[in-house]
């Protein structure tokens, strides 16, 4: 299980969700950033590795708002999936949560909810390594650390929508899709983007159910479909 890892971005190793046990080492190691060595014995499902991952989930949920019923990411949220598969059923945290800025208009297409952010840094690495526009950063320290815009910048690059696709939680959402449809009502059809000659592969997502549709819309989302020879996953 991972949060920060992405096959087309650099290795960060900061979410700690992929912890495994390696024979001869005294503490769990991150699978994404540990080089393979001759004779290495890696234990993925040992009691120690499972407990380490449960602890990571517990820490992530200390201050994470439990607003899944109103979050657009519900149904395709990596935090939901990993919590169910690797987390604990009940929190031991009895204090007040740390609150951060919500519903921030940070670009033409993107809204940021810093309270939902788990600081995986996927979006930051994307604007640093792929678009090279450097609009986003993680600021502060400790439990007051927060994702935000760089000074005097807005997230308006041509690929800004990819940051929402990359986000494993509901921190970065697309304005055009917010509160329009639950993802489990959408049907996917593979297609090719016609906006330019590149031919990026995508999925057209429609909601055929007349009961839960918003207005008369047919197409609700265009999502990237992986093709490493054309558009990778963007």
mmCIF file of C-alpha atoms in Angstrom:
data_model
loop_
_atom_site.group_PDB
_atom_site.id
_atom_site.type_symbol
_atom_site.label_atom_id
_atom_site.label_comp_id
_atom_site.label_asym_id
_atom_site.label_seq_id
_atom_site.Cartn_x
_atom_site.Cartn_y
_atom_site.Cartn_z
ATOM 1 C CA UNK A 1 0.000 0.000 0.000
ATOM 2 C CA UNK A 2 1.217 3.517 -0.853
ATOM 3 C CA UNK A 3 0.228 7.172 -0.830
ATOM 4 C CA UNK A 4 3.221 9.184 -2.032
ATOM 5 C CA UNK A 5 4.582 6.709 -4.612
ATOM 6 C CA UNK A 6 3.801 7.310 -8.294
ATOM 7 C CA UNK A 7 5.488 5.433 -11.179
ATOM 8 C CA UNK A 8 6.111 8.637 -13.157
ATOM 9 C CA UNK A 9 7.398 10.805 -10.302
ATOM 10 C CA UNK A 10 10.547 10.741 -8.196
ATOM 11 C CA UNK A 11 10.687 8.639 -5.025
ATOM 12 C CA UNK A 12 9.863 10.656 -1.912
ATOM 13 C CA UNK A 13 9.333 7.999 0.771
ATOM 14 C CA UNK A 14 7.520 10.477 3.001
ATOM 15 C CA UNK A 15 4.139 8.809 3.541
ATOM 16 C CA UNK A 16 5.716 5.695 5.167
ATOM 17 C CA UNK A 17 2.775 3.553 4.094
ATOM 18 C CA UNK A 18 4.882 0.954 2.275
ATOM 19 C CA UNK A 19 6.849 -0.077 5.376
ATOM 20 C CA UNK A 20 8.249 -3.630 5.293
ATOM 21 C CA UNK A 21 10.533 -5.661 7.511
ATOM 22 C CA UNK A 22 13.987 -6.583 6.208
ATOM 23 C CA UNK A 23 15.912 -9.354 7.946
ATOM 24 C CA UNK A 24 18.940 -7.975 9.765
ATOM 25 C CA UNK A 25 17.560 -4.442 10.078
ATOM 26 C CA UNK A 26 16.297 -3.220 13.414
ATOM 27 C CA UNK A 27 13.360 -1.181 12.194
ATOM 28 C CA UNK A 28 10.884 -1.188 9.281
ATOM 29 C CA UNK A 29 12.077 0.270 5.956
ATOM 30 C CA UNK A 30 10.204 1.983 3.132
ATOM 31 C CA UNK A 31 9.869 -0.425 0.223
ATOM 32 C CA UNK A 32 9.818 2.382 -2.374
ATOM 33 C CA UNK A 33 13.218 3.865 -1.484
ATOM 34 C CA UNK A 34 15.191 0.807 -0.299
ATOM 35 C CA UNK A 35 17.513 -0.592 -2.998
ATOM 36 C CA UNK A 36 17.432 -4.335 -3.561
ATOM 37 C CA UNK A 37 20.585 -6.130 -2.368
ATOM 38 C CA UNK A 38 21.994 -9.614 -2.825
ATOM 39 C CA UNK A 39 20.433 -12.064 -0.359
ATOM 40 C CA UNK A 40 17.921 -9.529 0.979
ATOM 41 C CA UNK A 41 14.891 -11.096 2.709
ATOM 42 C CA UNK A 42 11.857 -8.793 2.733
ATOM 43 C CA UNK A 43 8.778 -9.516 4.842
ATOM 44 C CA UNK A 44 5.724 -7.700 3.518
ATOM 45 C CA UNK A 45 2.955 -9.338 5.554
ATOM 46 C CA UNK A 46 4.767 -10.037 8.824
ATOM 47 C CA UNK A 47 3.086 -8.910 12.090
ATOM 48 C CA UNK A 48 5.692 -6.140 12.466
ATOM 49 C CA UNK A 49 5.112 -4.753 8.968
ATOM 50 C CA UNK A 50 1.334 -4.832 9.380
ATOM 51 C CA UNK A 51 1.517 -3.075 12.746
ATOM 52 C CA UNK A 52 3.795 -0.385 11.278
ATOM 53 C CA UNK A 53 1.282 0.314 8.521
ATOM 54 C CA UNK A 54 -1.588 0.396 11.012
ATOM 55 C CA UNK A 55 0.338 3.019 12.994
ATOM 56 C CA UNK A 56 0.850 5.141 9.855
ATOM 57 C CA UNK A 57 -2.882 5.073 9.107
ATOM 58 C CA UNK A 58 -3.680 5.975 12.709
ATOM 59 C CA UNK A 59 -1.358 8.992 12.576
ATOM 60 C CA UNK A 60 -2.820 10.150 9.255
ATOM 61 C CA UNK A 61 -6.353 10.018 10.650
ATOM 62 C CA UNK A 62 -5.543 11.961 13.838
ATOM 63 C CA UNK A 63 -6.322 15.309 12.204
ATOM 64 C CA UNK A 64 -7.959 14.179 8.961
ATOM 65 C CA UNK A 65 -11.622 15.308 8.820
ATOM 66 C CA UNK A 66 -14.081 12.423 8.655
ATOM 67 C CA UNK A 67 -16.211 14.086 5.986
ATOM 68 C CA UNK A 68 -16.312 11.234 3.470
ATOM 69 C CA UNK A 69 -20.081 11.630 2.887
ATOM 70 C CA UNK A 70 -19.554 15.092 1.345
ATOM 71 C CA UNK A 71 -16.118 14.516 -0.204
ATOM 72 C CA UNK A 72 -15.909 14.154 -3.994
ATOM 73 C CA UNK A 73 -13.083 11.642 -3.595
ATOM 74 C CA UNK A 74 -15.287 9.163 -1.718
ATOM 75 C CA UNK A 75 -15.412 5.890 -3.600
ATOM 76 C CA UNK A 76 -11.963 6.312 -5.171
ATOM 77 C CA UNK A 77 -10.022 7.592 -2.139
ATOM 78 C CA UNK A 78 -6.738 5.804 -1.422
ATOM 79 C CA UNK A 79 -6.984 6.789 2.259
ATOM 80 C CA UNK A 80 -10.393 5.115 2.493
ATOM 81 C CA UNK A 81 -9.086 1.958 0.830
ATOM 82 C CA UNK A 82 -5.936 1.744 2.948
ATOM 83 C CA UNK A 83 -7.867 2.508 6.137
ATOM 84 C CA UNK A 84 -10.205 -0.388 5.479
ATOM 85 C CA UNK A 85 -7.400 -2.770 4.488
ATOM 86 C CA UNK A 86 -4.684 -1.798 6.960
ATOM 87 C CA UNK A 87 -6.091 0.538 9.630
ATOM 88 C CA UNK A 88 -7.744 0.165 12.998
ATOM 89 C CA UNK A 89 -11.489 0.326 13.425
ATOM 90 C CA UNK A 90 -11.446 2.770 16.340
ATOM 91 C CA UNK A 91 -9.348 5.861 17.024
ATOM 92 C CA UNK A 92 -7.579 6.358 20.362
ATOM 93 C CA UNK A 93 -7.280 10.113 19.756
ATOM 94 C CA UNK A 94 -9.470 12.068 22.198
ATOM 95 C CA UNK A 95 -8.219 15.627 21.622
ATOM 96 C CA UNK A 96 -9.388 18.307 19.198
ATOM 97 C CA UNK A 97 -8.209 18.047 15.589
ATOM 98 C CA UNK A 98 -5.858 20.612 14.045
ATOM 99 C CA UNK A 99 -7.843 22.734 11.581
ATOM 100 C CA UNK A 100 -6.374 24.083 8.348
ATOM 101 C CA UNK A 101 -7.676 26.337 5.519
ATOM 102 C CA UNK A 102 -10.580 24.884 3.534
ATOM 103 C CA UNK A 103 -12.120 25.568 0.100
ATOM 104 C CA UNK A 104 -9.254 27.652 -1.275
ATOM 105 C CA UNK A 105 -9.479 28.861 -4.864
ATOM 106 C CA UNK A 106 -5.893 28.241 -5.982
ATOM 107 C CA UNK A 107 -6.350 28.110 -9.756
ATOM 108 C CA UNK A 108 -8.710 28.267 -12.715
ATOM 109 C CA UNK A 109 -9.714 24.617 -12.271
ATOM 110 C CA UNK A 110 -8.564 23.559 -8.788
ATOM 111 C CA UNK A 111 -9.889 23.951 -5.231
ATOM 112 C CA UNK A 112 -7.640 23.091 -2.264
ATOM 113 C CA UNK A 113 -8.869 21.720 1.052
ATOM 114 C CA UNK A 114 -5.681 21.721 3.149
ATOM 115 C CA UNK A 115 -7.435 19.940 6.008
ATOM 116 C CA UNK A 116 -7.848 16.794 3.903
ATOM 117 C CA UNK A 117 -4.271 16.854 2.607
ATOM 118 C CA UNK A 118 -2.006 14.031 3.873
ATOM 119 C CA UNK A 119 1.175 15.775 2.605
ATOM 120 C CA UNK A 120 2.119 12.995 0.190
ATOM 121 C CA UNK A 121 3.805 15.652 -2.020
ATOM 122 C CA UNK A 122 2.627 14.082 -5.296
ATOM 123 C CA UNK A 123 1.245 17.413 -6.548
ATOM 124 C CA UNK A 124 4.377 19.306 -5.486
ATOM 125 C CA UNK A 125 6.623 16.860 -7.343
ATOM 126 C CA UNK A 126 4.343 17.055 -10.391
ATOM 127 C CA UNK A 127 4.660 20.855 -10.736
ATOM 128 C CA UNK A 128 8.397 20.617 -10.017
ATOM 129 C CA UNK A 129 9.273 17.685 -12.287
ATOM 130 C CA UNK A 130 6.623 17.512 -15.032
ATOM 131 C CA UNK A 131 5.303 21.024 -15.672
ATOM 132 C CA UNK A 132 8.359 22.689 -14.038
ATOM 133 C CA UNK A 133 6.158 25.610 -12.996
ATOM 134 C CA UNK A 134 6.716 25.270 -9.207
ATOM 135 C CA UNK A 135 3.398 26.700 -7.977
ATOM 136 C CA UNK A 136 2.911 24.399 -4.975
ATOM 137 C CA UNK A 137 4.899 23.731 -1.816
ATOM 138 C CA UNK A 138 4.631 22.317 1.693
ATOM 139 C CA UNK A 139 5.144 24.961 4.356
ATOM 140 C CA UNK A 140 5.543 24.882 8.162
ATOM 141 C CA UNK A 141 6.627 22.114 10.508
ATOM 142 C CA UNK A 142 5.080 19.335 12.565
ATOM 143 C CA UNK A 143 1.315 19.052 12.701
ATOM 144 C CA UNK A 144 0.956 22.637 11.379
ATOM 145 C CA UNK A 145 2.629 21.678 8.077
ATOM 146 C CA UNK A 146 0.365 22.657 5.199
ATOM 147 C CA UNK A 147 0.165 22.443 1.409
ATOM 148 C CA UNK A 148 -0.137 25.824 -0.266
ATOM 149 C CA UNK A 149 0.733 28.104 -3.165
ATOM 150 C CA UNK A 150 4.174 29.583 -3.605
ATOM 151 C CA UNK A 151 4.233 33.381 -3.067
ATOM 152 C CA UNK A 152 2.531 35.363 -5.838
ATOM 153 C CA UNK A 153 1.574 32.236 -7.793
ATOM 154 C CA UNK A 154 -1.628 30.475 -8.853
ATOM 155 C CA UNK A 155 -2.066 26.950 -10.145
ATOM 156 C CA UNK A 156 -2.941 27.894 -13.720
ATOM 157 C CA UNK A 157 -0.526 25.839 -15.835
ATOM 158 C CA UNK A 158 -1.891 23.865 -18.787
ATOM 159 C CA UNK A 159 -1.740 20.573 -16.845
ATOM 160 C CA UNK A 160 -3.143 21.824 -13.523
ATOM 161 C CA UNK A 161 -6.048 19.364 -13.649
ATOM 162 C CA UNK A 162 -3.575 16.483 -13.335
ATOM 163 C CA UNK A 163 -2.907 17.508 -9.726
ATOM 164 C CA UNK A 164 -6.458 16.480 -8.846
ATOM 165 C CA UNK A 165 -6.021 13.164 -10.679
ATOM 166 C CA UNK A 166 -2.813 12.572 -8.721
ATOM 167 C CA UNK A 167 -4.208 13.481 -5.311
ATOM 168 C CA UNK A 168 -4.895 10.275 -3.327
ATOM 169 C CA UNK A 169 -7.436 12.048 -1.091
ATOM 170 C CA UNK A 170 -9.967 14.875 -1.493
ATOM 171 C CA UNK A 171 -7.512 17.732 -0.994
ATOM 172 C CA UNK A 172 -7.339 18.886 -4.634
ATOM 173 C CA UNK A 173 -10.625 18.765 -6.513
ATOM 174 C CA UNK A 174 -11.715 19.925 -9.969
ATOM 175 C CA UNK A 175 -14.139 22.857 -9.917
ATOM 176 C CA UNK A 176 -16.073 21.535 -12.916
ATOM 177 C CA UNK A 177 -16.778 18.216 -11.158
ATOM 178 C CA UNK A 178 -17.297 19.299 -7.525
ATOM 179 C CA UNK A 179 -20.626 18.012 -6.142
ATOM 180 C CA UNK A 180 -21.823 16.936 -9.597
ATOM 181 C CA UNK A 181 -22.003 13.152 -9.270
ATOM 182 C CA UNK A 182 -20.854 10.305 -7.080
ATOM 183 C CA UNK A 183 -18.097 8.385 -8.823
ATOM 184 C CA UNK A 184 -19.843 5.023 -8.432
ATOM 185 C CA UNK A 185 -22.672 6.269 -10.677
ATOM 186 C CA UNK A 186 -20.271 6.997 -13.549
ATOM 187 C CA UNK A 187 -19.652 4.689 -16.490
ATOM 188 C CA UNK A 188 -16.265 4.794 -18.252
ATOM 189 C CA UNK A 189 -15.698 4.613 -21.984
ATOM 190 C CA UNK A 190 -12.119 4.566 -23.338
ATOM 191 C CA UNK A 191 -11.423 7.306 -25.868
ATOM 192 C CA UNK A 192 -8.774 9.704 -27.201
ATOM 193 C CA UNK A 193 -8.564 13.440 -26.479
ATOM 194 C CA UNK A 194 -9.224 15.650 -29.527
ATOM 195 C CA UNK A 195 -7.937 18.943 -28.107
ATOM 196 C CA UNK A 196 -4.619 18.652 -29.978
ATOM 197 C CA UNK A 197 -2.682 16.245 -32.199
ATOM 198 C CA UNK A 198 -0.929 14.418 -29.361
ATOM 199 C CA UNK A 199 -3.730 11.882 -28.940
ATOM 200 C CA UNK A 200 -3.712 11.522 -25.160
ATOM 201 C CA UNK A 201 -5.641 8.444 -24.036
ATOM 202 C CA UNK A 202 -8.568 9.159 -21.719
ATOM 203 C CA UNK A 203 -11.762 7.784 -20.256
ATOM 204 C CA UNK A 204 -15.040 9.594 -20.853
ATOM 205 C CA UNK A 205 -17.189 9.240 -17.737
ATOM 206 C CA UNK A 206 -20.958 9.630 -18.055
ATOM 207 C CA UNK A 207 -23.848 9.288 -15.622
ATOM 208 C CA UNK A 208 -26.731 7.454 -17.334
ATOM 209 C CA UNK A 209 -28.919 7.418 -14.212
ATOM 210 C CA UNK A 210 -31.629 10.086 -14.481
ATOM 211 C CA UNK A 211 -32.324 10.077 -10.716
ATOM 212 C CA UNK A 212 -28.923 11.237 -9.463
ATOM 213 C CA UNK A 213 -27.861 13.488 -12.344
ATOM 214 C CA UNK A 214 -27.207 17.210 -11.917
ATOM 215 C CA UNK A 215 -29.035 19.114 -14.664
ATOM 216 C CA UNK A 216 -28.909 17.784 -18.208
ATOM 217 C CA UNK A 217 -25.204 16.950 -18.316
ATOM 218 C CA UNK A 218 -24.118 13.739 -20.017
ATOM 219 C CA UNK A 219 -20.327 13.851 -19.738
ATOM 220 C CA UNK A 220 -19.198 14.456 -16.158
ATOM 221 C CA UNK A 221 -15.443 13.849 -16.301
ATOM 222 C CA UNK A 222 -12.546 13.213 -18.649
ATOM 223 C CA UNK A 223 -9.892 11.156 -16.843
ATOM 224 C CA UNK A 224 -6.415 10.187 -18.089
ATOM 225 C CA UNK A 225 -5.973 6.612 -19.278
ATOM 226 C CA UNK A 226 -2.468 5.207 -19.006
ATOM 227 C CA UNK A 227 -0.452 4.919 -22.201
ATOM 228 C CA UNK A 228 3.268 5.136 -21.500
ATOM 229 C CA UNK A 229 4.103 5.681 -25.181
ATOM 230 C CA UNK A 230 1.795 8.700 -25.566
ATOM 231 C CA UNK A 231 0.714 10.430 -22.358
ATOM 232 C CA UNK A 232 2.052 8.211 -19.534
ATOM 233 C CA UNK A 233 -0.648 8.825 -16.877
ATOM 234 C CA UNK A 234 -1.284 12.544 -17.439
#
